[in-house]
Coordinates of C-alpha atoms in Angstrom, one line a residue:
Chain A
M9 CA 139.4 47.0 12.9
T10 CA 137.2 48.0 15.8
V11 CA 138.1 47.8 19.4
T12 CA 135.7 44.9 19.9
D13 CA 137.6 42.7 17.3
T14 CA 138.8 39.8 19.3
R15 CA 140.4 38.0 16.4
H16 CA 143.7 38.1 18.3
A17 CA 143.1 34.8 20.4
L18 CA 145.5 35.4 23.2
P19 CA 145.5 32.5 25.7
G20 CA 144.0 33.7 29.0
L21 CA 141.5 36.2 27.6
L22 CA 138.0 36.0 29.4
P23 CA 135.8 33.7 27.4
G24 CA 133.1 35.6 25.6
L25 CA 134.9 38.8 25.7
D26 CA 132.5 40.5 23.3
L27 CA 129.5 39.5 25.8
V28 CA 131.3 40.8 28.7
R29 CA 131.9 44.1 27.0
A30 CA 128.3 44.3 26.2
D31 CA 127.7 44.4 29.9
F32 CA 129.2 47.7 30.0
P33 CA 127.1 50.3 28.2
I34 CA 129.7 53.0 28.3
L35 CA 132.1 50.9 26.2
G36 CA 129.7 51.3 23.3
R37 CA 129.9 55.2 23.1
T38 CA 132.0 57.1 20.9
V39 CA 134.2 60.1 21.8
A40 CA 136.6 62.6 20.1
G41 CA 135.0 63.0 16.7
G42 CA 133.4 59.5 16.4
N43 CA 136.3 57.4 17.7
P44 CA 135.3 54.4 19.6
L45 CA 136.1 54.8 23.2
V46 CA 139.4 53.0 24.3
Y47 CA 139.2 53.1 28.1
L48 CA 142.6 52.5 29.5
D49 CA 142.2 54.3 32.9
S50 CA 140.6 51.5 34.9
A51 CA 143.1 51.7 37.7
N52 CA 141.8 55.2 38.2
T53 CA 138.2 54.0 38.1
S54 CA 136.5 51.0 36.4
Q55 CA 133.5 51.2 34.3
K56 CA 130.2 49.8 35.5
P57 CA 128.3 46.9 34.1
Q58 CA 124.5 47.3 33.6
V59 CA 123.7 44.9 36.4
V60 CA 125.3 47.3 38.9
I61 CA 123.4 50.4 37.5
D62 CA 120.2 48.4 37.4
A63 CA 120.6 47.3 41.0
M64 CA 121.1 50.9 42.3
V65 CA 118.2 52.2 40.1
D66 CA 115.9 49.4 41.4
H67 CA 116.8 50.2 45.0
L68 CA 116.1 53.8 44.5
E69 CA 112.9 53.2 42.6
R70 CA 111.5 50.6 44.8
H71 CA 113.2 50.1 48.1
N72 CA 114.6 53.4 49.3
A73 CA 114.4 54.0 53.1
N74 CA 116.9 54.5 55.8
V75 CA 118.4 51.3 57.1
A76 CA 118.1 49.8 60.7
R77 CA 116.0 52.7 62.0
A78 CA 112.7 52.4 60.0
M79 CA 110.2 49.9 61.2
H80 CA 108.2 49.6 58.0
T81 CA 108.4 47.5 54.8
L82 CA 110.7 49.8 53.0
G83 CA 113.0 50.2 55.9
A84 CA 113.2 46.4 56.1
E85 CA 113.9 46.1 52.4
S86 CA 116.5 48.7 52.4
T87 CA 118.2 47.1 55.4
E88 CA 118.1 43.8 53.7
G89 CA 119.7 45.2 50.5
F90 CA 122.5 47.1 52.6
E91 CA 123.2 44.0 54.8
S92 CA 123.2 41.6 52.2
A93 CA 125.8 43.7 50.3
R94 CA 128.0 43.2 53.4
D95 CA 127.5 39.3 53.1
K96 CA 128.6 39.5 49.4
V97 CA 131.6 41.5 50.2
A98 CA 132.7 39.2 53.1
A99 CA 132.3 36.2 50.8
F100 CA 134.2 38.0 48.0
V101 CA 137.3 38.4 50.1
N102 CA 136.7 35.2 52.1
A103 CA 136.2 37.1 55.4
P104 CA 135.5 34.6 58.3
S105 CA 132.6 36.8 59.4
R106 CA 130.4 39.4 57.9
D107 CA 130.8 41.5 60.9
E108 CA 134.3 42.2 59.9
V109 CA 133.3 44.2 57.0
V110 CA 133.1 47.9 57.7
F111 CA 131.6 50.2 55.0
T112 CA 133.4 53.5 54.5
K113 CA 133.4 56.3 52.0
N114 CA 136.4 55.0 50.0
A115 CA 139.8 53.1 50.6
S116 CA 141.4 56.4 52.0
E117 CA 138.8 56.7 54.7
A118 CA 139.3 53.0 55.5
I119 CA 143.1 53.6 56.0
N120 CA 142.4 56.8 57.9
L121 CA 140.0 55.1 60.2
V122 CA 142.8 52.7 61.3
A123 CA 145.6 55.4 61.3
N124 CA 143.4 57.7 63.4
T125 CA 142.0 55.2 66.0
L126 CA 145.6 53.8 66.4
A127 CA 146.5 57.1 67.9
W128 CA 143.9 56.9 70.5
N129 CA 143.8 55.3 73.9
G130 CA 143.5 51.5 73.5
P131 CA 145.5 48.2 73.6
L132 CA 147.0 48.9 70.2
Q133 CA 147.8 52.6 70.7
V134 CA 151.0 53.7 68.9
G135 CA 153.3 55.9 70.9
P136 CA 156.9 57.4 71.1
G137 CA 159.4 54.8 70.4
D138 CA 157.1 52.7 68.2
E139 CA 157.5 52.4 64.6
V140 CA 155.2 52.4 61.6
L141 CA 156.6 50.7 58.5
I142 CA 155.2 51.5 54.9
T143 CA 156.8 51.3 51.5
E144 CA 158.2 53.9 49.0
M145 CA 155.6 52.6 46.4
E146 CA 152.5 53.5 48.2
H147 CA 149.7 55.7 47.0
H148 CA 149.6 59.0 48.9
S149 CA 146.6 57.6 50.7
N150 CA 148.7 54.9 52.4
I151 CA 151.5 57.4 53.1
V152 CA 149.9 60.6 54.5
P153 CA 147.7 59.0 57.2
W154 CA 150.8 57.2 58.7
Q155 CA 152.6 60.5 58.5
L156 CA 149.9 62.2 60.4
L157 CA 149.7 59.3 62.9
T158 CA 153.5 59.2 63.6
E159 CA 153.7 63.1 63.8
R160 CA 150.8 63.1 66.2
T161 CA 152.0 60.3 68.4
G162 CA 155.9 60.8 68.4
A163 CA 156.2 57.4 66.8
T164 CA 158.7 56.9 63.8
L165 CA 157.8 56.3 60.2
R166 CA 160.0 53.9 58.3
W167 CA 159.7 52.5 54.8
F168 CA 160.9 49.8 52.4
G169 CA 162.7 51.1 49.3
I170 CA 162.2 50.1 45.7
T171 CA 164.7 48.0 43.6
D172 CA 165.7 49.3 40.2
D173 CA 163.3 46.8 38.6
G174 CA 160.4 48.0 40.5
R175 CA 160.1 45.5 43.3
L176 CA 159.9 46.1 46.9
D177 CA 163.6 46.0 48.3
L178 CA 163.4 43.5 51.1
S179 CA 167.2 43.3 51.8
D180 CA 166.9 45.3 54.8
V181 CA 163.8 43.6 56.2
D182 CA 165.6 42.5 59.3
D183 CA 166.4 46.1 60.1
L184 CA 163.0 47.4 59.2
I185 CA 160.8 44.9 60.9
T186 CA 161.9 44.8 64.7
E187 CA 160.3 44.6 68.2
R188 CA 159.6 48.4 67.7
T189 CA 157.4 47.8 64.7
K190 CA 153.7 48.2 65.6
V191 CA 152.1 48.5 62.2
V192 CA 153.2 47.5 58.7
S193 CA 151.1 49.0 56.0
L194 CA 151.7 48.3 52.3
T195 CA 149.9 48.0 49.0
W196 CA 149.2 44.6 47.6
V197 CA 149.5 45.9 43.9
S198 CA 151.1 49.2 43.1
N199 CA 148.9 51.7 41.3
M200 CA 152.0 53.2 39.5
L201 CA 154.5 50.4 38.9
G202 CA 152.0 47.6 38.8
T203 CA 154.1 45.4 41.2
V204 CA 152.3 42.6 43.0
N205 CA 153.9 42.5 46.6
P206 CA 154.5 39.4 48.6
V207 CA 152.0 40.4 51.2
A208 CA 151.8 37.1 52.8
D209 CA 155.5 36.8 53.4
I210 CA 155.7 40.3 54.8
A211 CA 152.6 39.6 57.1
R212 CA 154.3 36.5 58.5
R213 CA 157.4 38.5 59.3
A214 CA 155.4 41.4 60.8
H215 CA 153.3 39.0 63.0
E216 CA 156.5 37.4 64.4
V217 CA 157.3 40.8 66.1
G218 CA 153.6 41.4 67.0
A219 CA 152.9 44.0 64.6
I220 CA 149.4 44.5 62.9
V221 CA 149.5 44.3 59.0
V222 CA 147.4 46.8 57.1
V223 CA 147.1 46.2 53.4
D224 CA 145.9 48.7 50.7
G225 CA 143.9 46.4 48.3
A226 CA 142.5 49.3 46.1
Q227 CA 144.3 47.8 43.1
A228 CA 144.5 44.2 44.1
V229 CA 140.9 43.4 44.9
P230 CA 139.6 44.5 41.5
Q231 CA 142.0 42.2 39.5
M232 CA 143.0 39.2 41.4
P233 CA 141.6 36.6 43.9
V234 CA 141.9 38.1 47.4
D235 CA 141.6 35.8 50.4
V236 CA 142.2 37.7 53.6
Q237 CA 142.6 34.4 55.6
A238 CA 145.2 32.9 53.1
A239 CA 147.2 36.1 53.1
D240 CA 146.9 36.2 57.0
I241 CA 146.7 39.9 57.2
D242 CA 144.8 42.0 59.8
L243 CA 143.2 44.8 57.9
L244 CA 142.3 45.4 54.2
A245 CA 141.2 48.6 52.5
F246 CA 139.6 48.9 49.2
T247 CA 137.2 50.9 47.3
G248 CA 133.9 50.2 45.5
H249 CA 134.4 52.2 42.3
K250 CA 137.4 50.2 41.1
V251 CA 135.6 46.9 41.4
T252 CA 132.9 47.9 38.9
G253 CA 130.9 49.4 41.7
P254 CA 130.0 53.0 42.4
T255 CA 131.9 55.8 44.0
G256 CA 131.2 56.8 47.5
I257 CA 131.7 53.5 49.2
G258 CA 134.8 51.7 50.4
V259 CA 135.5 48.7 52.6
L260 CA 137.6 48.2 55.6
W261 CA 137.9 44.5 56.4
G262 CA 139.5 43.8 59.7
R263 CA 140.2 40.6 61.9
R264 CA 137.5 40.9 64.5
E265 CA 139.9 40.8 67.5
V266 CA 141.8 43.8 65.9
L267 CA 138.6 45.8 65.0
D268 CA 137.5 45.1 68.7
Q269 CA 140.6 46.6 70.1
L270 CA 140.3 49.8 68.2
P271 CA 138.3 52.6 69.7
P272 CA 135.4 54.1 67.8
F273 CA 136.3 56.6 64.9
L274 CA 133.4 58.9 64.2
G275 CA 130.7 59.3 66.8
G276 CA 127.0 59.5 65.9
G277 CA 123.9 57.6 65.1
E278 CA 123.9 53.8 64.8
M279 CA 127.4 53.3 66.2
I280 CA 126.2 53.4 69.8
E281 CA 124.8 50.8 72.3
T282 CA 123.3 53.4 74.6
V283 CA 123.8 57.1 75.2
T284 CA 123.4 59.2 78.3
M285 CA 124.4 62.8 78.6
A286 CA 127.5 61.9 80.4
R287 CA 128.9 59.0 78.3
S288 CA 128.0 56.3 75.7
T289 CA 128.7 52.8 75.1
Y290 CA 129.2 51.4 71.6
A291 CA 127.8 49.0 69.2
P292 CA 129.7 45.9 68.3
V293 CA 131.6 45.9 65.0
P294 CA 130.9 46.6 62.2
H295 CA 128.4 49.3 63.4
K296 CA 130.8 50.7 66.0
F297 CA 132.6 52.2 62.9
E298 CA 129.6 53.2 60.9
A299 CA 128.2 56.4 62.5
G300 CA 125.4 58.2 60.6
T301 CA 123.3 57.1 57.6
P302 CA 125.7 54.9 55.6
P303 CA 126.0 55.0 51.7
I304 CA 123.0 52.7 51.1
V305 CA 122.4 52.6 47.5
E306 CA 126.2 52.6 47.0
A307 CA 126.5 49.5 49.1
V308 CA 123.7 47.9 47.0
G309 CA 125.7 48.7 43.9
L310 CA 128.9 47.3 45.5
G311 CA 127.1 44.1 46.4
A312 CA 126.0 43.7 42.7
A313 CA 129.5 44.5 41.5
V314 CA 131.3 41.8 43.6
D315 CA 128.5 39.4 42.6
Y316 CA 129.3 40.2 39.0
L317 CA 133.1 39.7 39.5
A318 CA 132.5 36.4 41.4
A319 CA 130.3 35.2 38.4
L320 CA 133.2 36.0 36.1
G321 CA 135.4 34.2 38.5
M322 CA 138.5 36.2 39.8
D323 CA 140.9 33.6 38.6
N324 CA 139.6 34.3 35.0
V325 CA 139.8 38.1 35.7
R326 CA 143.4 37.6 36.8
A327 CA 144.3 35.5 33.8
H328 CA 142.8 38.1 31.5
E329 CA 144.6 40.9 33.1
E330 CA 147.9 38.9 32.8
A331 CA 147.3 38.1 29.2
I332 CA 146.4 41.7 28.4
T333 CA 149.4 43.1 30.4
A334 CA 151.9 40.8 28.6
Y335 CA 150.4 41.9 25.3
A336 CA 150.7 45.5 26.2
L337 CA 154.3 45.1 27.5
Q338 CA 155.2 43.5 24.1
G339 CA 153.4 46.3 22.3
L340 CA 155.0 49.2 24.3
A341 CA 158.4 47.6 23.9
S342 CA 158.0 48.1 20.1
V343 CA 157.6 51.9 20.5
S344 CA 161.2 53.3 20.4
G345 CA 162.0 55.9 23.0
L346 CA 159.4 54.4 25.4
T347 CA 160.4 53.2 28.8
V348 CA 158.2 51.2 31.0
L349 CA 158.6 51.8 34.8
G350 CA 158.3 48.8 37.0
P351 CA 158.5 45.0 36.5
Q352 CA 158.8 43.9 32.9
R353 CA 157.2 40.5 33.3
A354 CA 153.3 40.3 33.3
E355 CA 153.2 37.6 36.0
L356 CA 154.9 39.9 38.6
R357 CA 152.5 42.7 38.1
G358 CA 149.0 44.0 37.8
G359 CA 147.2 45.8 34.9
A360 CA 148.6 49.3 35.4
I361 CA 151.6 50.1 33.3
S362 CA 153.3 53.6 33.7
F363 CA 155.7 54.7 31.0
E364 CA 157.9 57.6 29.7
L365 CA 158.1 58.6 26.1
D366 CA 161.3 60.4 25.3
G367 CA 160.8 64.0 24.2
V368 CA 157.0 64.2 25.0
H369 CA 155.5 65.2 28.3
P370 CA 152.8 62.8 29.8
H371 CA 150.2 65.5 29.5
D372 CA 150.9 65.9 26.0
V373 CA 150.9 62.3 25.4
A374 CA 147.4 61.9 27.2
Q375 CA 146.0 64.8 25.2
V376 CA 147.0 63.4 21.8
L377 CA 145.7 59.9 22.7
D378 CA 142.4 61.6 24.0
S379 CA 142.1 63.1 20.5
R380 CA 142.0 59.5 19.2
G381 CA 139.4 58.4 21.9
I382 CA 142.1 56.6 24.1
A383 CA 141.7 57.4 27.8
V384 CA 144.9 57.1 29.8
R385 CA 146.2 59.0 33.0
A386 CA 149.0 61.3 33.0
G387 CA 150.7 62.8 36.1
H388 CA 152.2 61.4 39.3
H389 CA 149.1 59.1 40.0
C390 CA 149.3 60.1 43.6
A391 CA 152.6 58.3 43.9
K392 CA 155.1 61.0 44.0
P393 CA 157.6 59.3 46.1
A394 CA 157.8 56.3 43.7
H395 CA 158.2 58.6 40.8
K396 CA 161.0 60.4 42.5
R397 CA 162.6 57.0 43.2
F398 CA 162.8 56.7 39.4
G399 CA 164.0 60.2 38.9
V400 CA 160.9 61.2 36.9
Q401 CA 158.4 63.9 37.7
S402 CA 155.5 62.3 36.0
S403 CA 154.4 59.4 33.7
T404 CA 151.7 58.2 31.4
R405 CA 149.7 55.3 32.7
M406 CA 147.6 52.8 30.8
S407 CA 145.5 50.4 32.9
S408 CA 143.5 47.6 31.6
Y409 CA 140.7 45.6 33.1
L410 CA 138.5 42.6 32.5
Y411 CA 136.9 44.3 29.4
T412 CA 140.1 45.4 27.7
T413 CA 140.8 43.8 24.3
P414 CA 144.1 43.2 22.4
A415 CA 142.7 45.5 19.8
E416 CA 142.6 48.3 22.2
I417 CA 146.3 47.9 23.2
D418 CA 147.0 48.0 19.3
A419 CA 145.1 51.3 19.3
L420 CA 147.2 52.6 22.2
V421 CA 150.5 51.6 20.5
D422 CA 149.3 53.2 17.2
G423 CA 148.3 56.3 19.2
L424 CA 151.8 56.5 20.7
E425 CA 153.5 56.4 17.3
Y426 CA 151.2 59.1 16.2
T427 CA 152.0 61.1 19.2
K428 CA 155.7 60.8 18.4
K429 CA 155.1 62.0 14.8
Y430 CA 153.0 64.8 16.1
F431 CA 155.7 66.2 18.5
K432 CA 158.4 65.4 15.8
V433 CA 160.4 62.9 17.9
S434 CA 161.7 59.9 16.1
Chain B
M23 CA 138.6 67.6 18.8
D24 CA 141.0 69.8 16.9
L25 CA 144.4 69.0 18.3
D26 CA 146.1 71.6 16.2
A27 CA 144.0 74.4 17.7
L28 CA 145.6 73.4 21.1
Y29 CA 149.2 72.6 19.8
Q30 CA 149.8 75.8 17.7
E31 CA 153.2 75.7 15.9
I32 CA 154.2 78.7 18.0
I33 CA 153.7 76.8 21.1
L34 CA 155.6 73.9 19.9
D35 CA 158.5 76.2 18.9
H36 CA 158.7 77.7 22.3
Y37 CA 158.5 74.3 23.9
K38 CA 161.5 73.0 21.9
N39 CA 163.4 76.4 22.3
P40 CA 162.3 78.2 25.4
H41 CA 163.2 81.7 25.8
H42 CA 165.0 83.4 28.8
K43 CA 165.0 79.8 30.5
G44 CA 167.5 79.3 33.4
L45 CA 167.9 81.0 36.8
R46 CA 169.7 84.3 36.9
E47 CA 170.9 87.0 39.3
P48 CA 170.2 89.6 40.5
Y49 CA 166.7 89.0 41.8
E50 CA 164.5 90.3 44.5
A51 CA 162.1 87.4 44.9
E52 CA 162.1 83.7 44.1
V53 CA 159.1 81.6 44.1
H54 CA 158.3 77.9 43.6
H55 CA 154.9 76.9 42.3
V56 CA 153.5 73.5 41.8
N57 CA 150.3 72.3 40.0
P58 CA 149.4 69.6 42.6
T59 CA 147.1 67.7 40.3
C60 CA 149.8 67.0 37.6
G61 CA 153.1 67.8 39.4
D62 CA 154.2 70.5 37.0
E63 CA 156.7 72.8 38.7
V64 CA 158.3 76.1 38.2
T65 CA 160.9 78.0 40.1
L66 CA 160.9 81.7 39.2
R67 CA 162.9 84.8 40.0
V68 CA 162.0 88.4 39.3
H69 CA 164.3 91.4 39.2
V70 CA 162.4 94.6 39.4
S71 CA 163.9 98.1 39.4
G72 CA 162.3 101.4 40.5
A73 CA 159.3 101.7 42.6
G74 CA 155.7 102.7 42.4
E75 CA 154.9 103.9 39.0
D76 CA 158.5 103.8 37.8
A77 CA 158.8 100.0 38.6
V78 CA 160.3 98.1 35.6
V79 CA 160.5 94.4 35.1
E80 CA 164.2 94.0 34.6
D81 CA 164.4 90.2 34.3
V82 CA 162.3 87.1 34.8
S83 CA 164.4 83.9 34.9
Y84 CA 163.0 80.4 35.6
D85 CA 163.6 76.7 35.8
A86 CA 160.5 74.6 34.9
E87 CA 159.4 71.1 34.4
G88 CA 156.1 70.2 32.8
C89 CA 154.1 69.8 29.6
S90 CA 154.5 71.7 26.3
I91 CA 151.8 74.1 27.3
S92 CA 153.2 75.0 30.6
Q93 CA 156.8 75.3 29.1
A94 CA 155.7 77.5 26.2
A95 CA 153.6 79.6 28.4
A96 CA 156.7 80.3 30.6
S97 CA 158.7 81.2 27.5
V98 CA 156.1 83.5 26.0
M99 CA 155.4 85.2 29.3
T100 CA 159.1 86.2 29.7
D101 CA 159.1 87.8 26.1
L102 CA 156.0 89.6 27.0
V103 CA 157.1 91.1 30.4
I104 CA 160.8 91.6 30.5
G105 CA 161.8 95.2 29.8
K106 CA 158.1 96.5 30.3
P107 CA 157.0 98.9 32.9
L108 CA 155.5 96.8 35.7
A109 CA 152.1 98.3 35.3
E110 CA 152.1 97.6 31.6
A111 CA 153.3 94.0 32.2
M112 CA 150.5 93.5 34.7
S113 CA 148.0 94.6 32.3
V114 CA 149.3 92.2 29.7
H115 CA 148.9 89.4 32.4
E116 CA 145.3 90.5 32.9
T117 CA 144.6 90.3 29.1
F118 CA 146.3 86.8 29.1
L119 CA 144.1 85.8 32.0
A120 CA 141.0 87.0 30.3
L121 CA 141.9 85.0 27.4
M122 CA 142.5 81.9 29.2
Q123 CA 139.3 82.1 31.2
G124 CA 137.2 83.0 28.2
R125 CA 136.3 79.5 27.2
G126 CA 137.4 80.1 23.7
A127 CA 134.9 83.0 23.3
V128 CA 137.7 85.9 23.7
E129 CA 139.3 87.2 20.5
P130 CA 143.0 87.5 21.3
D131 CA 144.6 91.0 20.7
E132 CA 147.9 90.2 18.9
D133 CA 149.3 93.8 19.6
V134 CA 149.1 92.9 23.3
L135 CA 149.8 89.3 23.5
E136 CA 152.1 88.8 20.6
D137 CA 153.0 85.0 20.5
G138 CA 150.5 84.7 23.5
I139 CA 147.7 84.6 21.0
A140 CA 148.7 81.0 20.1
F141 CA 147.1 80.0 23.5
A142 CA 143.7 81.1 22.3
G143 CA 143.0 77.4 21.6
V144 CA 144.1 76.3 25.1
A145 CA 141.0 78.1 26.6
K146 CA 138.9 75.5 24.9
F147 CA 140.6 72.6 26.9
P148 CA 139.6 73.4 30.5
A149 CA 142.1 70.9 31.8
R150 CA 145.0 72.5 30.3
V151 CA 144.3 76.2 31.3
K152 CA 146.1 75.8 34.6
C153 CA 149.1 74.6 32.6
A154 CA 149.3 77.9 30.8
L155 CA 148.7 80.0 33.8
L156 CA 151.3 78.2 36.2
S157 CA 154.2 80.6 35.4
W158 CA 152.0 83.7 35.1
M159 CA 150.8 83.0 38.6
A160 CA 154.2 82.4 39.9
W161 CA 155.4 85.6 38.2
K162 CA 152.5 87.5 39.9
D163 CA 153.4 86.1 43.3
A164 CA 157.1 86.7 43.0
T165 CA 156.5 90.2 41.8
S166 CA 154.4 91.1 44.7
Q167 CA 156.9 89.7 47.1
A168 CA 159.6 91.7 45.3
L169 CA 157.6 94.8 45.7
D170 CA 157.1 94.1 49.5
Q171 CA 160.7 93.8 49.8
T172 CA 161.4 97.0 48.0
A173 CA 159.0 98.7 50.3
T174 CA 161.1 97.5 53.3
P175 CA 164.5 96.9 51.7
V176 CA 166.7 94.2 53.4
T177 CA 169.6 96.1 55.1
E178 CA 172.4 95.1 57.4
E179 CA 170.4 96.4 60.3
T180 CA 167.2 94.6 59.7
R181 CA 169.0 91.5 58.7

């Protein structure tokens, strides 16, 4: 059986999965002694469809120029390519205005932009006595920037805990969200536990006390429909390379009135209105936050990527993820000595499943799987506090995406049984 | 990919039954080293007697959490350095380091490295070299701290 065998007719799988897979050239390559690649590390980075690769190559071959500065044909074409990517991204997350989409380097930079500018003089400035609320299940990139902010400003960092079944512990929400809370920042979908958090509910509570709501969408935006207006959040960070786009580009979407109240982040070209030797005034959003030459070809690639996802339909992508995740949870449950961390029901989670295998360290699991062409991640997945919560130092993580087949999950389960035999654990 | 080249039987034996594991007294220095990319951790103590050319590695004790390669490396290292004159132990360390950084091109010397030759295959897996070196680097760090301390011994007056 090959990994493209789709004889398993799971309800919910993307229609024409073979054709979808054919869009991703890398999925056709072999690794490790001729084994077909079984790529189960998409929460780390997704693979890229040909249409994204072609859009970037075409831009570099035919339209390359700097944006918004060059008064020639190529400059106009490049600007058009770059700015139309902003339109596509705005539509993809249902932003009310294209001007609310700020391009950054990655999701981390997007969160750092917010956490830094909140420390500076302005109407939203965080200070002593204020509280910033995060959760124990965050990626380090949604923990460390807030630690830096609170350490620098004298504010207090607080966090939601995690329940035994891997959900956000909301039992002390009344104690945690108070008049002192200025910022609530949380992940929409956990990169380690897979948990999908009730972002809209928490946003409502946070808004009742006047706090702003920042959402780390790095794992959510790739795999489920995200509507920033329906969720009623204030800021959303995500990255290009997890939504089938390139590395080097991230997105900060922000409600206009919030972005307007934040001071500029990096100073430089393109973010100004006018400059004198003594002082400057600043361009309106989004350019206020885009100093210097932006990642142009990366934006073009990201635009092609979100177009690709929109054409597949994010409801379909989510249904596919849920079907594959349910199938994977079932397969993993058949492996004795294996413990899945996080919610056990597919409808409560995204496509990242972290697990422990008794008697075999995650690095060794990943190494043996790699020898069979199966790519997973081993380690703390940049979520050390969440691992500590469950008393484990590290875990193995499989993460599926829209191109994952049931046969690939079968290959993983077989690979895990082989791993146990190799390390002589029963 | 030859998995057996990486996971030699000797490595798996040391992983299942590590030698000299556990934290013991006396010791002059204790260090805690972490591999930030994967989270492997080792707490390691050294007990060195004598000074200068007469220094001897009396004991190396450790508590570690990590993969088979890092655990086995700690076990083999203690076999190799405990009881040796410090200069000789450092020389073994250099030999092991050269093997690990040799990208699989260095022929291991069994007379010097004993069970350590089993790690020759690890050198072909660049991502795992740091696993094999974690406890060695901790030992080197702890030993250097222990020597600093013997140079200026902690006394009641300086305490």
